[in-house]
PDB file of C-alpha atoms and ligand atoms in Angstrom:
ATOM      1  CA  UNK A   4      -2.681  -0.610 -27.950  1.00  0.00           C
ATOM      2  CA  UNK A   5       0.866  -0.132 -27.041  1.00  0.00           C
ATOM      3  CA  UNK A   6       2.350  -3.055 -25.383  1.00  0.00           C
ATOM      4  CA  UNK A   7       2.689  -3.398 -21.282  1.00  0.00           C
ATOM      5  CA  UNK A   8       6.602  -3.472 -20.755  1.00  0.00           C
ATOM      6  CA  UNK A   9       7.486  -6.398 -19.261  1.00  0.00           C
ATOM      7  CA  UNK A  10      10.340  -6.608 -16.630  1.00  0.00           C
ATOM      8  CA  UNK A  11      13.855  -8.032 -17.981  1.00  0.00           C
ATOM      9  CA  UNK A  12      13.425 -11.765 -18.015  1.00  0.00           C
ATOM     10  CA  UNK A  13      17.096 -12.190 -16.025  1.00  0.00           C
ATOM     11  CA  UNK A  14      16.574 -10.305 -13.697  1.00  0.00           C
ATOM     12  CA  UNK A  15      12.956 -11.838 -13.265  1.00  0.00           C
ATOM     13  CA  UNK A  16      15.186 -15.156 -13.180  1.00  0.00           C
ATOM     14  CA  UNK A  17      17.626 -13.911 -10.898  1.00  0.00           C
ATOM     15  CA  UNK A  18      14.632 -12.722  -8.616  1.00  0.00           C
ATOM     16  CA  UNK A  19      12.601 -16.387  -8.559  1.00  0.00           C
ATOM     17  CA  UNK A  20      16.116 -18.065  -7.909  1.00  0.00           C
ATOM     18  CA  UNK A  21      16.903 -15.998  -4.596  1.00  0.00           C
ATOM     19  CA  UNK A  22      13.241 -16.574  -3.314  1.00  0.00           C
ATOM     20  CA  UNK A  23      13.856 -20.247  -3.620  1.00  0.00           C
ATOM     21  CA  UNK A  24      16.553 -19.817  -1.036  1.00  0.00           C
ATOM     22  CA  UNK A  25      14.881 -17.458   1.355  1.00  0.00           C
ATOM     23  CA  UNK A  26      12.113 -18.395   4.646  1.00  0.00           C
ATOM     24  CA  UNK A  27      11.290 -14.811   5.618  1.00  0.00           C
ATOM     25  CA  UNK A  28      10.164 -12.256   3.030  1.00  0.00           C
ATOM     26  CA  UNK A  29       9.033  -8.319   3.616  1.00  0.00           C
ATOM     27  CA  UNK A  30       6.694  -6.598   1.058  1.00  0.00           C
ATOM     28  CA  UNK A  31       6.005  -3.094   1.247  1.00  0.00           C
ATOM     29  CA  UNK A  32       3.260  -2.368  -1.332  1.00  0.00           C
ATOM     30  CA  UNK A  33       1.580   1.160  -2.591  1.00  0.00           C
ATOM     31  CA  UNK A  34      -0.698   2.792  -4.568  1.00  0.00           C
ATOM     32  CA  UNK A  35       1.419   1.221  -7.674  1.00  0.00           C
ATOM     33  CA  UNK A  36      -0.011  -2.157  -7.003  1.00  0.00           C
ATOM     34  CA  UNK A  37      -3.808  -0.832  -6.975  1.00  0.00           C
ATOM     35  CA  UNK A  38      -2.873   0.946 -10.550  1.00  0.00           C
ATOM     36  CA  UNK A  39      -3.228  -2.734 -12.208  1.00  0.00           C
ATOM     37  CA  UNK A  40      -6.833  -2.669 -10.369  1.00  0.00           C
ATOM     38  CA  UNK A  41      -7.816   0.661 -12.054  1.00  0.00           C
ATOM     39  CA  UNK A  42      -7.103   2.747  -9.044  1.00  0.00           C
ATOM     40  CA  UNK A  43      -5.078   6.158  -9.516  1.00  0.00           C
ATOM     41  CA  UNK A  44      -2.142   6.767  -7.656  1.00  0.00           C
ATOM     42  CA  UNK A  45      -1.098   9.507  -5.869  1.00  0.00           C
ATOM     43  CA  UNK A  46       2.130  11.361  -7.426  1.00  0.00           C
ATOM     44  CA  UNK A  47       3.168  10.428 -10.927  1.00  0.00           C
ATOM     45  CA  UNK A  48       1.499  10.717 -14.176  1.00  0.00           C
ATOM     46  CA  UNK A  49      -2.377  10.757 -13.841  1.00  0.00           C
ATOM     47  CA  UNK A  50      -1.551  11.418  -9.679  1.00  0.00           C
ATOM     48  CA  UNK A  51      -3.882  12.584  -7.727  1.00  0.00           C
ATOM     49  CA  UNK A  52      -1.620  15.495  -6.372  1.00  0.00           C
ATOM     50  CA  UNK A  53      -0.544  16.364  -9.625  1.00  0.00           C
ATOM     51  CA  UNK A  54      -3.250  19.400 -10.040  1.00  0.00           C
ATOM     52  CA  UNK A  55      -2.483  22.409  -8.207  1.00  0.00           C
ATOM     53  CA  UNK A  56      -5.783  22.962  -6.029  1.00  0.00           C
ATOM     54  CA  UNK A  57      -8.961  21.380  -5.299  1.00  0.00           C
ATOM     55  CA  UNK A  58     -12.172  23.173  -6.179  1.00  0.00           C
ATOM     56  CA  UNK A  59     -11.704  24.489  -2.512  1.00  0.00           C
ATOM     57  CA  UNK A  60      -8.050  26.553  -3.544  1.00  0.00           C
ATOM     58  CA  UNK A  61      -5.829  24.139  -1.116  1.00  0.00           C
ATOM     59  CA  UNK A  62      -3.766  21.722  -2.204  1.00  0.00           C
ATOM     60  CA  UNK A  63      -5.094  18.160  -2.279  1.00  0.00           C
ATOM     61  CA  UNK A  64      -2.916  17.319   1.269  1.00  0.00           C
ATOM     62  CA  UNK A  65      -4.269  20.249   2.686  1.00  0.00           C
ATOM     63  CA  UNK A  66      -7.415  19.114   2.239  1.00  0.00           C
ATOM     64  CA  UNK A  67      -6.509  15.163   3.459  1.00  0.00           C
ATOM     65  CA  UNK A  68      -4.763  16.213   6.618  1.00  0.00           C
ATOM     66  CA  UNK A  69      -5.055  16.298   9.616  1.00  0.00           C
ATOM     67  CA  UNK A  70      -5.860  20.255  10.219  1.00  0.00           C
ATOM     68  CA  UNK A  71      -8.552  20.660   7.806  1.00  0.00           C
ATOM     69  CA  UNK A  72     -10.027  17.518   9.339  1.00  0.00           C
ATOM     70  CA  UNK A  73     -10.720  19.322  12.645  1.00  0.00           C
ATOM     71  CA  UNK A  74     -11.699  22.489  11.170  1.00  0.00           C
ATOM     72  CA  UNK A  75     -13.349  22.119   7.907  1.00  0.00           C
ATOM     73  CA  UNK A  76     -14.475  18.225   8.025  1.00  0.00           C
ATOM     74  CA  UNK A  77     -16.238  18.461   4.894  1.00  0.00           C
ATOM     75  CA  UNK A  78     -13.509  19.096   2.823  1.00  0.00           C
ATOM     76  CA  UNK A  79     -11.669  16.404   3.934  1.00  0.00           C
ATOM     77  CA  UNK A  80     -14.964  14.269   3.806  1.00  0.00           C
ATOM     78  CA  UNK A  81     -15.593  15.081   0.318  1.00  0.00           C
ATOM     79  CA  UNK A  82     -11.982  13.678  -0.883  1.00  0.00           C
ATOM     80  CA  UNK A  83     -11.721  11.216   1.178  1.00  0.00           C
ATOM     81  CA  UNK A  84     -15.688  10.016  -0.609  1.00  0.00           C
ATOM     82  CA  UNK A  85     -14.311  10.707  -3.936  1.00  0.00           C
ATOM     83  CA  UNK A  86     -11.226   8.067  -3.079  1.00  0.00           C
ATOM     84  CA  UNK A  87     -13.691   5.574  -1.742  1.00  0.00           C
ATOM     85  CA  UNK A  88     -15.736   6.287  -5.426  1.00  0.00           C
ATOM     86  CA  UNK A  89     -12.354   5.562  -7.302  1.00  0.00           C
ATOM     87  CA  UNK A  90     -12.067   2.052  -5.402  1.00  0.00           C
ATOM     88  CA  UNK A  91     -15.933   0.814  -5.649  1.00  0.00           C
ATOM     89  CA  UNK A  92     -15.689  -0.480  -9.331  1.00  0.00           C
ATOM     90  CA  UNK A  93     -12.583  -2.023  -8.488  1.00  0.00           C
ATOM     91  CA  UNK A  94     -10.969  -5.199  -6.875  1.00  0.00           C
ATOM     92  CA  UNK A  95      -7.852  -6.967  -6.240  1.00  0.00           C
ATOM     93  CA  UNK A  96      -5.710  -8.132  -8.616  1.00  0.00           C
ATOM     94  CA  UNK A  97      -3.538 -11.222  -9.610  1.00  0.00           C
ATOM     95  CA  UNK A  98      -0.377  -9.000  -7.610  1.00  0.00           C
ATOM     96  CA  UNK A  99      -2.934  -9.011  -4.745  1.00  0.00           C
ATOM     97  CA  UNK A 100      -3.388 -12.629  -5.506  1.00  0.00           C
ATOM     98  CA  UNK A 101      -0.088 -13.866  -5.724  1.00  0.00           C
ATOM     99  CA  UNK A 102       1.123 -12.020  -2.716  1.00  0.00           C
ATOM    100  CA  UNK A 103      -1.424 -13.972  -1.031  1.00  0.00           C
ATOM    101  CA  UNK A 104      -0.402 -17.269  -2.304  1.00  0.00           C
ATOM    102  CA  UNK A 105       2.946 -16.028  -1.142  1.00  0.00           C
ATOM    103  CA  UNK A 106       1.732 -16.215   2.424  1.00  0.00           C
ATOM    104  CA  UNK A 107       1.142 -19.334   2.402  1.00  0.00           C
ATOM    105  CA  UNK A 108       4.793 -20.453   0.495  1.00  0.00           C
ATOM    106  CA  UNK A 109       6.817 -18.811   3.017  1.00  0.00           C
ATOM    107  CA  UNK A 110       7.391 -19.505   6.361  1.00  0.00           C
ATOM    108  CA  UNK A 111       7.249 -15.850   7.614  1.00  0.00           C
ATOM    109  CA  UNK A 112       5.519 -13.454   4.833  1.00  0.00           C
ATOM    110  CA  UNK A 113       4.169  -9.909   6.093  1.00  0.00           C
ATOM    111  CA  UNK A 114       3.114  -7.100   4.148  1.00  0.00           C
ATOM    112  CA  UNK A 115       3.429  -3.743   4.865  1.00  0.00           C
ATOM    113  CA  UNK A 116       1.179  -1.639   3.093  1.00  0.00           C
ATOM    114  CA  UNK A 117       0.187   2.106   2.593  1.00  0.00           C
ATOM    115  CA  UNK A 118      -3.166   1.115   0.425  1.00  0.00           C
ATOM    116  CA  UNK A 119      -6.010   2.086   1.954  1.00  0.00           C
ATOM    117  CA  UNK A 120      -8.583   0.003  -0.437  1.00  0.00           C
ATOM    118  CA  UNK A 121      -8.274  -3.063   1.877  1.00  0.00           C
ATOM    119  CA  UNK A 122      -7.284  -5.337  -1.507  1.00  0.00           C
ATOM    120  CA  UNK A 123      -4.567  -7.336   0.238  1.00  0.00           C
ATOM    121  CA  UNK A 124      -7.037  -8.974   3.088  1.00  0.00           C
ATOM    122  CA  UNK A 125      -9.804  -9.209   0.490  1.00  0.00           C
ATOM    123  CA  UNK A 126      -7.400 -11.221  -1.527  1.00  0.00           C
ATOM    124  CA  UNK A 127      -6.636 -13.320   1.237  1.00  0.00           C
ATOM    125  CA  UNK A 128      -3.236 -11.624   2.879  1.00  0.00           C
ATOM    126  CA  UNK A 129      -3.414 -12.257   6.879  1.00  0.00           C
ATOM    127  CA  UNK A 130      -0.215 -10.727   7.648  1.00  0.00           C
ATOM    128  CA  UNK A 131      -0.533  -7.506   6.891  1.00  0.00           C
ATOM    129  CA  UNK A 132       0.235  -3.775   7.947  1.00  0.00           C
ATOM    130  CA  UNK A 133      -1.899  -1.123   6.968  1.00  0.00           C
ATOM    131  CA  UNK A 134       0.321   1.272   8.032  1.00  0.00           C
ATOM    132  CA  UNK A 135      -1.875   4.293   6.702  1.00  0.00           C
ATOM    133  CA  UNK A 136      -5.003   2.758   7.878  1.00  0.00           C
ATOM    134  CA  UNK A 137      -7.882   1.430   5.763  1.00  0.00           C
ATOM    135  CA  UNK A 138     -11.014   3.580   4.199  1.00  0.00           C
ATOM    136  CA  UNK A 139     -13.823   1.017   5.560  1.00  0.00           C
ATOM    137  CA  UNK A 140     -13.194   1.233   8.908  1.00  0.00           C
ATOM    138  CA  UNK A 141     -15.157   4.256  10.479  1.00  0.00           C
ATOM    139  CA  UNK A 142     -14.753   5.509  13.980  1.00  0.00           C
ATOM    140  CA  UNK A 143     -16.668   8.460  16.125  1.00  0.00           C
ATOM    141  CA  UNK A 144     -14.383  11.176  16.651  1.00  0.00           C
ATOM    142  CA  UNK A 145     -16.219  11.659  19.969  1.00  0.00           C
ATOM    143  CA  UNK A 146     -17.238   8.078  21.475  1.00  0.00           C
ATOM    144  CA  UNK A 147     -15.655   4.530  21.481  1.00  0.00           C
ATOM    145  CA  UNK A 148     -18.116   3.355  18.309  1.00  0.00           C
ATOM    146  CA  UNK A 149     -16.502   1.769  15.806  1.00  0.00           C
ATOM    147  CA  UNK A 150     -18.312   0.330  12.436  1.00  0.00           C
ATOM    148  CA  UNK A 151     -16.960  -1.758   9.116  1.00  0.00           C
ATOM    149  CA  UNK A 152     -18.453  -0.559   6.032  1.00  0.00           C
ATOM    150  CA  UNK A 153     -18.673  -2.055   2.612  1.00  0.00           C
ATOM    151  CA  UNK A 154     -18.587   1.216   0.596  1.00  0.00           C
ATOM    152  CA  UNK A 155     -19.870   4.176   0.750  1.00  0.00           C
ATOM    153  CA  UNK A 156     -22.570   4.095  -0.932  1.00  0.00           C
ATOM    154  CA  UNK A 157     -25.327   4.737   1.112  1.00  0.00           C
ATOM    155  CA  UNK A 158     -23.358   6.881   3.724  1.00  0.00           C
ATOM    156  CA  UNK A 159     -24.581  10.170   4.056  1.00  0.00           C
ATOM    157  CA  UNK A 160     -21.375  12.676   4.316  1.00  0.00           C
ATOM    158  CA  UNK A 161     -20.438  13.288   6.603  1.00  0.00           C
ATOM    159  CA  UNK A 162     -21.933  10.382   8.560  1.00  0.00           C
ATOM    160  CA  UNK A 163     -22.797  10.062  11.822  1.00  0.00           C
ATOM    161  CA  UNK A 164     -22.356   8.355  14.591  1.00  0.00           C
ATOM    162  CA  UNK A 165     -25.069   6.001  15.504  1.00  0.00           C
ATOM    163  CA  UNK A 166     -24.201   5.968  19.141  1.00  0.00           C
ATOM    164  CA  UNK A 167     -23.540   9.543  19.852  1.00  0.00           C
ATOM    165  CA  UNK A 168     -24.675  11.770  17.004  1.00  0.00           C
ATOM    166  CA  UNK A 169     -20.975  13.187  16.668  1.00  0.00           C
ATOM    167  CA  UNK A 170     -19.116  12.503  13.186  1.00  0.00           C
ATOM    168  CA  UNK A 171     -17.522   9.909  12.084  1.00  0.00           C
ATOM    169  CA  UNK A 172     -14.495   9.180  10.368  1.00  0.00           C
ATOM    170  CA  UNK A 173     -12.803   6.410   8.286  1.00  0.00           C
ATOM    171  CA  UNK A 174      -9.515   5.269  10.488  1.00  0.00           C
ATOM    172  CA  UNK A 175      -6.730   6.545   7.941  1.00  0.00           C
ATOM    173  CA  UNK A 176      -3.922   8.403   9.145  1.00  0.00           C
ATOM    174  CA  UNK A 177      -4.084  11.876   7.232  1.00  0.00           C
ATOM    175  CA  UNK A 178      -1.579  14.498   6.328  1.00  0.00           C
ATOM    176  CA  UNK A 179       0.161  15.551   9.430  1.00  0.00           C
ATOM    177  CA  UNK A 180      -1.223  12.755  11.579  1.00  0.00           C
ATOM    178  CA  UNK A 181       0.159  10.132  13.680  1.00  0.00           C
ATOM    179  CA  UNK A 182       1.163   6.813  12.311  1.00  0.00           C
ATOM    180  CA  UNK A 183      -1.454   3.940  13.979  1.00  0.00           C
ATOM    181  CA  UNK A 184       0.472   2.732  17.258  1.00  0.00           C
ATOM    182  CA  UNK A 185      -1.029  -0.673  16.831  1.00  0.00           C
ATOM    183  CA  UNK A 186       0.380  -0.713  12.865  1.00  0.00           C
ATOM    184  CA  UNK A 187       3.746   0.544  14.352  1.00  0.00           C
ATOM    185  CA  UNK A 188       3.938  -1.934  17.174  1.00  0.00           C
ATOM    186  CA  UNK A 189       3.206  -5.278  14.524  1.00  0.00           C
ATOM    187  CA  UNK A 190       6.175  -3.535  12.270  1.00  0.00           C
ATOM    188  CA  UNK A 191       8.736  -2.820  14.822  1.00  0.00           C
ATOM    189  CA  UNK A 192       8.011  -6.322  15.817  1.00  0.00           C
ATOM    190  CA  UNK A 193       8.650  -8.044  12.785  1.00  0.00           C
ATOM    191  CA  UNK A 194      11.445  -5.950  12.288  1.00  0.00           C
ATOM    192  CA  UNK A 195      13.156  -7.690  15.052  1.00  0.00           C
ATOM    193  CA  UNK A 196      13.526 -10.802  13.207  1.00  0.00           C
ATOM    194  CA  UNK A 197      15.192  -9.709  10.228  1.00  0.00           C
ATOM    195  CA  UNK A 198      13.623 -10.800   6.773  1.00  0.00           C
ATOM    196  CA  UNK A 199      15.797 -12.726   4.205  1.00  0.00           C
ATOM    197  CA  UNK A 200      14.513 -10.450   1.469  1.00  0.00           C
ATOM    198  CA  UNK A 201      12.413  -7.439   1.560  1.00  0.00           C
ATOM    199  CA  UNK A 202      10.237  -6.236  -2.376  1.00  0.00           C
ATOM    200  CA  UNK A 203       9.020  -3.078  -2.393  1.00  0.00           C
ATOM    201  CA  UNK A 204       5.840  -2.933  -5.088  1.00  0.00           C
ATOM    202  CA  UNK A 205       4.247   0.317  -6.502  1.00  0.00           C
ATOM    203  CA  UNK A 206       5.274   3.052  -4.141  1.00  0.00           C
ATOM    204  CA  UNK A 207       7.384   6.279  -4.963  1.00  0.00           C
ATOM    205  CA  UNK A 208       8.882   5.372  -1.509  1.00  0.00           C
ATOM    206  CA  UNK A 209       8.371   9.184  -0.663  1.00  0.00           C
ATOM    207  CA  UNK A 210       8.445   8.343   3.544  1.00  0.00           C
ATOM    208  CA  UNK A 211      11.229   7.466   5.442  1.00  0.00           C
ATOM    209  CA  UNK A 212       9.783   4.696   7.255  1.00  0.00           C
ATOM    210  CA  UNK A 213       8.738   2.757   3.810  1.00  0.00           C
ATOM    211  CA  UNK A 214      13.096   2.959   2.566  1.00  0.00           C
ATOM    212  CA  UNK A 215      14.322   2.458   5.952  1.00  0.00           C
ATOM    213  CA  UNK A 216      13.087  -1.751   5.485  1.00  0.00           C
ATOM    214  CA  UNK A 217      15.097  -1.413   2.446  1.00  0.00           C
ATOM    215  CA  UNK A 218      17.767   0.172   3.022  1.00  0.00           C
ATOM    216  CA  UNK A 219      18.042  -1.662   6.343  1.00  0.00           C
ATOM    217  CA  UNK A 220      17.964  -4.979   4.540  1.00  0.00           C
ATOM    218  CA  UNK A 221      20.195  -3.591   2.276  1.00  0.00           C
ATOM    219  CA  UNK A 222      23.002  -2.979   4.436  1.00  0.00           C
ATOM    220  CA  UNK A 223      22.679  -5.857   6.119  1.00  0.00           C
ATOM    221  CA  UNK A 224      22.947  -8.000   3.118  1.00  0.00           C
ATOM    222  CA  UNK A 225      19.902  -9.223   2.377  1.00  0.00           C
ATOM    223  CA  UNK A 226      18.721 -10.128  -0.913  1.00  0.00           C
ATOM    224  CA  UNK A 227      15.939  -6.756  -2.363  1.00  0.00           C
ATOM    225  CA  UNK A 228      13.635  -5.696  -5.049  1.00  0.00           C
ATOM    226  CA  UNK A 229      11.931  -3.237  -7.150  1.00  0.00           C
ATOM    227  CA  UNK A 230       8.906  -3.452  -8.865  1.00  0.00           C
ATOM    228  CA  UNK A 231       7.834  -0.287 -10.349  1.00  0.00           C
ATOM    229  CA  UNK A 232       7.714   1.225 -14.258  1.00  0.00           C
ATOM    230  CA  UNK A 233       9.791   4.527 -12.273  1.00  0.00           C
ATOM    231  CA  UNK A 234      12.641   5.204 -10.833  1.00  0.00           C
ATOM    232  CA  UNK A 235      12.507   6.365  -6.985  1.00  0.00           C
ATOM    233  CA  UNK A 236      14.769   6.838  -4.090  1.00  0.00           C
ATOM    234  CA  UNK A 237      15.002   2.817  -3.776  1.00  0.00           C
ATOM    235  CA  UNK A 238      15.923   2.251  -7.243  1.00  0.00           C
ATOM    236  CA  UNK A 239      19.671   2.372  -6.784  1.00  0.00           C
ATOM    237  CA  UNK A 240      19.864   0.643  -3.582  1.00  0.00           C
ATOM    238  CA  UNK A 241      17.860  -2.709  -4.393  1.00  0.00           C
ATOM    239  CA  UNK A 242      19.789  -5.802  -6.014  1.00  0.00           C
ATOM    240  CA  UNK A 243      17.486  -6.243  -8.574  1.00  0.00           C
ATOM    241  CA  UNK A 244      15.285  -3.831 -10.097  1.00  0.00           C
ATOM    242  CA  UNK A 245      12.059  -4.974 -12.231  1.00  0.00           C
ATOM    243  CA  UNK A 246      11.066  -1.574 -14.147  1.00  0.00           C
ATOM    244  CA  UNK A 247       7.559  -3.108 -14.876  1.00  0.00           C
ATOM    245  CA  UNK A 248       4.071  -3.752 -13.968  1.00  0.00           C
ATOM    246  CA  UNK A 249       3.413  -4.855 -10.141  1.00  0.00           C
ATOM    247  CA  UNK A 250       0.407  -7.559 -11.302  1.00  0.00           C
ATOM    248  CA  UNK A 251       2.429  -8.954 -14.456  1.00  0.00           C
ATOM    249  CA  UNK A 252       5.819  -8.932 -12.662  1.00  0.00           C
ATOM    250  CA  UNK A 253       4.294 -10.759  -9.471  1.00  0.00           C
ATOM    251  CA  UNK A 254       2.626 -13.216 -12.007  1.00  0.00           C
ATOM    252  CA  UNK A 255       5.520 -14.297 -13.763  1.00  0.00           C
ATOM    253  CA  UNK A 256       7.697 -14.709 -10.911  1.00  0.00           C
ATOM    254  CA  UNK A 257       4.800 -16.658  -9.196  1.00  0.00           C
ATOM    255  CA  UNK A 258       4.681 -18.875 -12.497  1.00  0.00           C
ATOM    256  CA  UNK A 259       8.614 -19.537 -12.188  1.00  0.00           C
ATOM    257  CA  UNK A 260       8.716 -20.410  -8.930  1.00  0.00           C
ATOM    258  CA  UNK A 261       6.285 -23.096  -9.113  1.00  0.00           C
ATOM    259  CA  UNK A 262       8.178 -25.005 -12.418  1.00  0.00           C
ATOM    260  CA  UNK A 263      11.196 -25.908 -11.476  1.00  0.00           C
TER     261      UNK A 263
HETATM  262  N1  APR B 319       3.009  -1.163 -11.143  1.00  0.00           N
HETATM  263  C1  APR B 319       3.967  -0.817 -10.265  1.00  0.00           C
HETATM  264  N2  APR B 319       4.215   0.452  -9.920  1.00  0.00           N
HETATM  265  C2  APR B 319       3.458   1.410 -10.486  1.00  0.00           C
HETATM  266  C3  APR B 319       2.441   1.114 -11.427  1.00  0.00           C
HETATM  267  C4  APR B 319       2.217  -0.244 -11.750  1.00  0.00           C
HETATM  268  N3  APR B 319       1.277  -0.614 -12.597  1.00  0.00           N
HETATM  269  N4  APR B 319       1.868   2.291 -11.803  1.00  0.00           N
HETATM  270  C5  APR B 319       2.488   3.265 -11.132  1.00  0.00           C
HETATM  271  N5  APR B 319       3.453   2.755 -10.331  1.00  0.00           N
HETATM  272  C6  APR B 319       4.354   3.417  -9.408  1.00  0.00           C
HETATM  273  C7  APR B 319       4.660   4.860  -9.761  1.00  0.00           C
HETATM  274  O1  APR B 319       5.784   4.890 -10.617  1.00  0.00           O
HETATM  275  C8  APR B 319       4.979   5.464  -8.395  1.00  0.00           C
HETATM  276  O2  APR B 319       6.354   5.334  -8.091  1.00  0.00           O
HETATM  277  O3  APR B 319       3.706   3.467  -8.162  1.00  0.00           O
HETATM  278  C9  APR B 319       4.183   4.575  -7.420  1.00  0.00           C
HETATM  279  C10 APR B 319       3.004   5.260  -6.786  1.00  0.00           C
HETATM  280  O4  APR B 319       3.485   6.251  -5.936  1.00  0.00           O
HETATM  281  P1  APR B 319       2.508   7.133  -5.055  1.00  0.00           P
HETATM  282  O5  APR B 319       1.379   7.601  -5.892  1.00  0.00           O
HETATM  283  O6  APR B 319       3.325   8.174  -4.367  1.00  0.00           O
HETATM  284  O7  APR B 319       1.894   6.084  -4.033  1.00  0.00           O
HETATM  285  P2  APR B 319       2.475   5.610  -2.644  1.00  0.00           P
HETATM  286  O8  APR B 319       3.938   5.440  -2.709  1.00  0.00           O
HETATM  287  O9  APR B 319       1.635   4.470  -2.212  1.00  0.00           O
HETATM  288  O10 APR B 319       2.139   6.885  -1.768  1.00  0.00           O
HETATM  289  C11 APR B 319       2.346   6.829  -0.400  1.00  0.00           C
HETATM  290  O11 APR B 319       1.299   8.911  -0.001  1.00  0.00           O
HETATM  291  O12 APR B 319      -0.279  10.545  -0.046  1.00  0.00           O
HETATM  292  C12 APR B 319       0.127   9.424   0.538  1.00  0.00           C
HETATM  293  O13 APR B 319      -1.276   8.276   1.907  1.00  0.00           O
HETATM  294  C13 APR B 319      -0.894   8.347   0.571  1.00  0.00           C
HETATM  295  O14 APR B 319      -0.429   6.029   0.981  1.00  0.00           O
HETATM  296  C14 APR B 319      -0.130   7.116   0.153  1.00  0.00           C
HETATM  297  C15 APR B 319       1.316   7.563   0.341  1.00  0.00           C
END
């Protein structure tokens, strides 16, 4: 087996020796950081948007937005089930683990996210933004009911509301949807207080409100990171970049800063 490249060990230095020094730190995590769970992402090699159609002859956001939500629900049903098959064999991992652990180093530690598999609070993250939503949490698109679910596993799909009859869905913000207001309101908070250094994990950083925390913190001086095997918009911007693995990387550095 060809061997996992591992970030360069100075700049994994450099990294452990400005988090010593920091209080306040931002992660924004993607589908990158799932990868080292088994998960696939979405754009990149092995992407889920890398094929040209779905069975159905529309692209694969055409048939996760918002549009063919209200008029063909199935579709969108159908990908959204094979996503949720994709994450049941799978769980956190020691990146999930350690970003955790984080939480409880730092003073003030949030996570924004764009994962919808709910790993970071099954891991044990508290502070954290699912700014795209999360799979397991259905609502009725006609009535207040609201459910958790496990999986899906024994969901009929579409399901149904148990209160009304009407369909439900799973609370994720599709193609051409809003963003959550509550998920917006928790971020623009934080925001306020400026964070000492912001990492940005596993994302192609393809949406302007996942660079502007970078680039904000950026231009403001504060200390940033990469962690991804790619380059992306981000790449040039950050002071260091770690071109490796999100669960390795966040393992070593974790390791580091605990020796002195
Ligand atoms: N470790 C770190 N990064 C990785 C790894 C890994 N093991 N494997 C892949 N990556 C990087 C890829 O190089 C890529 O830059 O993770 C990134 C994944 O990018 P995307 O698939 O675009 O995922 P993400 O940035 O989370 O996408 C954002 O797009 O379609 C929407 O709603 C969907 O939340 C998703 C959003």
């Amino acid at each position: 087996m060809k061997p996992r490249p591992t970030a360069d060990p100075d700049s994994i230095r450099s990294v452990v020796s400005e988090l010593r020094n920091v209080n306040s730190v931002l992660v924004i995590t993607g589908a990158g950081l799932s990868a080292d769970s088994g998960l696939p992402t979405y754009r990149g090699i092995g992407g889920l948007y890398d094929d040209e159609s779905t069975e159905e002859g529309m692209s694969i956001e055409k048939a996760l937005s918002g549009s063919t939500f209200q008029t063909t629900p199935e579709i969108t049903w159908k990908h959204l089930g094979q996503i949720e098959h994709s994450c049941r064999e799978a769980q956190f991992n020691r990146g999930h683990q350690v970003l955790a652990l984080m939480e409880q180093h730092f003073e003030r530690f949030w996570i924004l996210t764009q994962n919808i598999d709910g790993f970071h609070t099954a891991a044990g993250s508290k502070n954290v933004i699912e700014i795209h939503g999360n799979l397991y949490q259905l609502a009725c698109t006609a009535c207040d009911f609201k459910t958790a679910v496990d999986d899906y596993a024994n969901l009929a799909i579409p399901p149904l509301c148990h209160a009304c009859g009407c369909m439900l869905r799973p609370q994720v913000v599709l193609f051409d949807e809003q963003l959550p207001e509550p998920a917006l309101n928790t971020l623009y908070m934080e925001m306020r207080n400026s964070f000492e250094a912001v990492i940005t994990i596993g994302t192609s950083s393809y949406f302007p409100y996942i660079v502007q925390p970078v680039r904000m913190a950026q231009q403001t001086g504060r200390f940033t990171v990469e962690i991804n095997p790619d380059q992306t918009p981000v790449s040039k911007l950050v002071d260091e970049k770690l071109s490796a693995p999100a669960a390795a990387t966040l393992d070593e550095i974790w390791r580091q800063m605990n020796h002195s």
